CSV table of C-alpha atoms in Angstrom, one decimal:
chain,number,residue,atom,x,y,z
A,1,MET,CA,-14.2,2.9,19.5
A,2,ASN,CA,-11.0,1.5,19.7
A,3,HIS,CA,-9.5,-1.3,17.9
A,4,PHE,CA,-6.7,-3.4,19.4
A,5,PHE,CA,-4.9,-2.1,16.3
A,6,ILE,CA,-5.2,1.2,17.1
A,7,ARG,CA,-4.0,0.8,20.4
A,8,SER,CA,-1.5,-1.1,19.4
A,9,GLY,CA,-0.1,1.2,16.6
A,10,LYS,CA,-0.2,-1.7,14.1
A,11,LEU,CA,-3.5,-0.2,12.5
A,12,LEU,CA,-2.0,3.1,12.0
A,13,ALA,CA,0.7,1.5,9.8
A,14,VAL,CA,-1.6,-0.7,7.7
A,15,THR,CA,-4.1,2.4,7.6
A,16,ALA,CA,-1.3,4.5,6.3
A,17,LEU,CA,0.1,1.9,3.8
A,18,ILE,CA,-3.3,1.7,2.0
A,19,ALA,CA,-4.1,5.5,2.5
A,20,VAL,CA,-1.2,5.9,0.4
A,21,SER,CA,-1.9,3.0,-2.0
A,22,ALA,CA,-5.0,4.3,-2.7
A,23,CYS,CA,-3.9,8.0,-3.4
A,24,ASN,CA,-1.6,6.8,-5.6
A,25,ASN,CA,-4.0,4.4,-7.2
A,26,ALA,CA,-6.6,7.6,-7.7
A,27,SER,CA,-3.6,9.2,-9.7
A,28,LYS,CA,-3.2,7.2,-12.1
A,29,THR,CA,-6.6,7.2,-13.3
A,30,ALA,CA,-9.3,8.8,-14.4
A,31,GLU,CA,-12.2,6.7,-13.9
A,32,THR,CA,-14.5,7.2,-10.8
A,33,LYS,CA,-13.8,4.5,-8.7
A,34,THR,CA,-16.0,2.9,-6.0
A,35,ASP,CA,-13.2,0.4,-4.8
A,36,SER,CA,-9.5,0.6,-5.2
A,37,THR,CA,-6.6,-1.6,-4.1
A,38,ALA,CA,-4.9,-0.6,-1.0
A,39,ALA,CA,-1.7,-2.1,0.8
A,40,VAL,CA,-1.3,-4.7,3.3
A,41,ALA,CA,2.1,-5.6,3.0
A,42,THR,CA,5.0,-5.1,0.4
A,43,VAL,CA,5.7,-8.5,-1.3
A,44,PRO,CA,5.6,-7.7,-4.4
A,45,ALA,CA,3.5,-9.7,-7.1
A,46,ALA,CA,3.9,-10.2,-10.7
A,47,THR,CA,2.1,-7.2,-12.4
A,48,GLY,CA,-0.4,-8.3,-14.6
A,49,GLN,CA,-1.1,-11.6,-12.2
A,50,THR,CA,-4.4,-12.7,-11.9
A,51,GLY,CA,-5.8,-15.3,-9.4
A,52,THR,CA,-8.9,-16.9,-8.0
A,53,LEU,CA,-11.0,-15.2,-4.9
A,54,ILE,CA,-11.2,-17.8,-2.5
A,55,GLY,CA,-13.9,-15.5,-0.4
A,56,ALA,CA,-13.8,-11.7,0.3
A,57,TRP,CA,-14.4,-10.2,4.0
A,58,HIS,CA,-15.5,-6.6,5.4
A,59,ASP,CA,-13.6,-5.3,8.5
A,60,GLU,CA,-16.0,-3.0,10.0
A,61,ALA,CA,-13.8,-1.5,13.2
A,62,ILE,CA,-10.9,0.5,10.6
A,63,LYS,CA,-11.6,2.9,7.8
A,64,SER,CA,-9.1,4.1,5.2
A,65,GLU,CA,-7.6,8.0,6.4
A,66,LYS,CA,-10.0,8.7,3.2
A,67,GLY,CA,-13.1,7.1,5.3
A,68,GLU,CA,-13.3,4.7,3.2
A,69,SER,CA,-14.5,1.1,4.1
A,70,ILE,CA,-11.7,-2.2,3.9
A,71,ALA,CA,-12.1,-5.6,2.9
A,72,TYR,CA,-9.9,-8.0,2.4
A,73,GLU,CA,-9.9,-10.7,-0.4
A,74,LEU,CA,-8.2,-14.0,-0.5
A,75,ILE,CA,-7.1,-15.4,-3.4
A,76,SER,CA,-5.5,-18.6,-4.8
A,77,SER,CA,-2.9,-18.4,-7.9
A,78,GLY,CA,-1.4,-21.4,-8.9
A,79,ASP,CA,-0.2,-23.0,-5.8
A,80,LYS,CA,0.5,-19.4,-4.2
A,81,THR,CA,-2.3,-17.9,-1.9
A,82,TYR,CA,-2.5,-14.1,-1.3
A,83,ILE,CA,-4.5,-11.6,0.9
A,84,GLN,CA,-4.9,-8.0,-0.5
A,85,ALA,CA,-7.1,-4.8,0.9
A,86,ILE,CA,-9.3,-3.0,-1.2
A,87,THR,CA,-11.2,-0.2,0.0
A,88,PHE,CA,-14.9,0.8,-0.9
A,89,VAL,CA,-17.3,3.4,-0.4
A,90,GLY,CA,-20.9,2.9,1.4
A,91,ASN,CA,-22.1,-0.2,-0.3
A,92,ASN,CA,-20.6,-0.3,-3.7
A,93,LEU,CA,-17.9,-2.5,-3.5
A,94,LYS,CA,-16.7,-4.4,-6.8
A,95,LEU,CA,-15.6,-8.3,-6.2
A,96,ASN,CA,-14.2,-10.0,-9.1
A,97,ASP,CA,-13.9,-13.7,-9.4
A,98,THR,CA,-10.9,-13.5,-10.7
A,99,PRO,CA,-9.4,-10.3,-9.6
A,100,PRO,CA,-5.7,-8.9,-9.9
A,101,ILE,CA,-2.8,-9.5,-7.9
A,102,THR,CA,-1.6,-6.3,-6.9
A,103,PRO,CA,2.0,-5.3,-5.5
A,104,SER,CA,0.7,-4.4,-2.2
A,105,ALA,CA,-0.9,-8.2,-1.8
A,106,SER,CA,0.4,-10.1,1.0
A,107,GLU,CA,1.8,-14.2,0.1
A,108,LEU,CA,0.6,-16.4,2.4
A,109,LYS,CA,1.3,-19.9,3.5
A,110,LYS,CA,-1.7,-22.4,3.8
A,111,ASP,CA,-0.9,-24.5,7.0
A,112,GLY,CA,-4.0,-26.6,7.9
A,113,ASP,CA,-7.0,-24.2,8.8
A,114,LYS,CA,-5.2,-21.1,8.9
A,115,TYR,CA,-3.0,-19.0,6.8
A,116,THR,CA,0.1,-17.6,7.7
A,117,SER,CA,2.2,-14.5,6.3
A,118,VAL,CA,5.3,-15.3,4.6
A,119,GLU,CA,6.6,-12.1,5.2
A,120,ARG,CA,5.5,-11.5,8.8
A,121,PRO,CA,5.3,-15.6,10.2
A,122,SER,CA,3.9,-13.9,13.8
A,123,GLU,CA,0.8,-13.0,11.5
A,124,TYR,CA,-1.6,-15.4,10.1
A,125,TYR,CA,-5.2,-15.8,9.5
A,126,GLN,CA,-8.3,-18.1,10.1
A,127,ILE,CA,-11.3,-19.0,8.6
A,128,ASP,CA,-14.0,-19.6,11.3
A,129,LYS,CA,-17.1,-21.7,11.2
A,130,ALA,CA,-19.4,-19.0,10.3
A,131,GLY,CA,-17.5,-17.9,7.5
A,132,ASP,CA,-15.7,-14.9,9.4
A,133,LEU,CA,-11.8,-14.3,9.2
A,134,LEU,CA,-9.7,-13.8,12.1
A,135,ILE,CA,-6.9,-11.9,12.0
A,136,TYR,CA,-4.1,-12.9,14.5
A,137,ASP,CA,-0.3,-11.4,15.7
A,138,GLY,CA,1.2,-14.2,17.5
A,139,THR,CA,-1.5,-16.0,19.9
A,140,GLU,CA,-3.7,-12.9,20.1
A,141,MET,CA,-6.5,-12.3,17.7
A,142,VAL,CA,-6.4,-8.5,16.7
A,143,ALA,CA,-9.5,-8.5,14.3
A,144,LYS,CA,-12.7,-10.4,13.5
A,145,CYS,CA,-14.1,-9.4,9.7
A,146,LYS,CA,-17.2,-10.3,8.6
A,147,LYS,CA,-17.4,-12.5,5.5
A,148,LEU,CA,-19.1,-11.0,2.2
A,149,ILE,CA,-18.8,-14.1,-0.5
């Protein structure tokens, strides 16, 4: 199934970042991982910083190179908001009310009902009336992710 990201090549870049991040995280720990943090962008966040989980959404259209499912966490921390991708296997997604904000998290600026990427202003996110996460690149919606919480 071709998703717009795949056709545009953007998904390939995001997936590559996710896979690299997931591989790096897997080699740093001996515990069994059911979810791991993955890259969405390169805006560094403070090490050890946590935030409050605003919501989580499953992107059913893509998977990591290792076949893991991908979800996005929207997190607030003080006056800042971040989005980060996480990977999980099967239905075993573990979410935390106060998730760590990883170096791969992308900082967002809230503007009314949309969240705009600080690093890439043409990329923005909206939560629709059903609670699903809509991802836009410019004026074009490139993904709709199902609400998990």
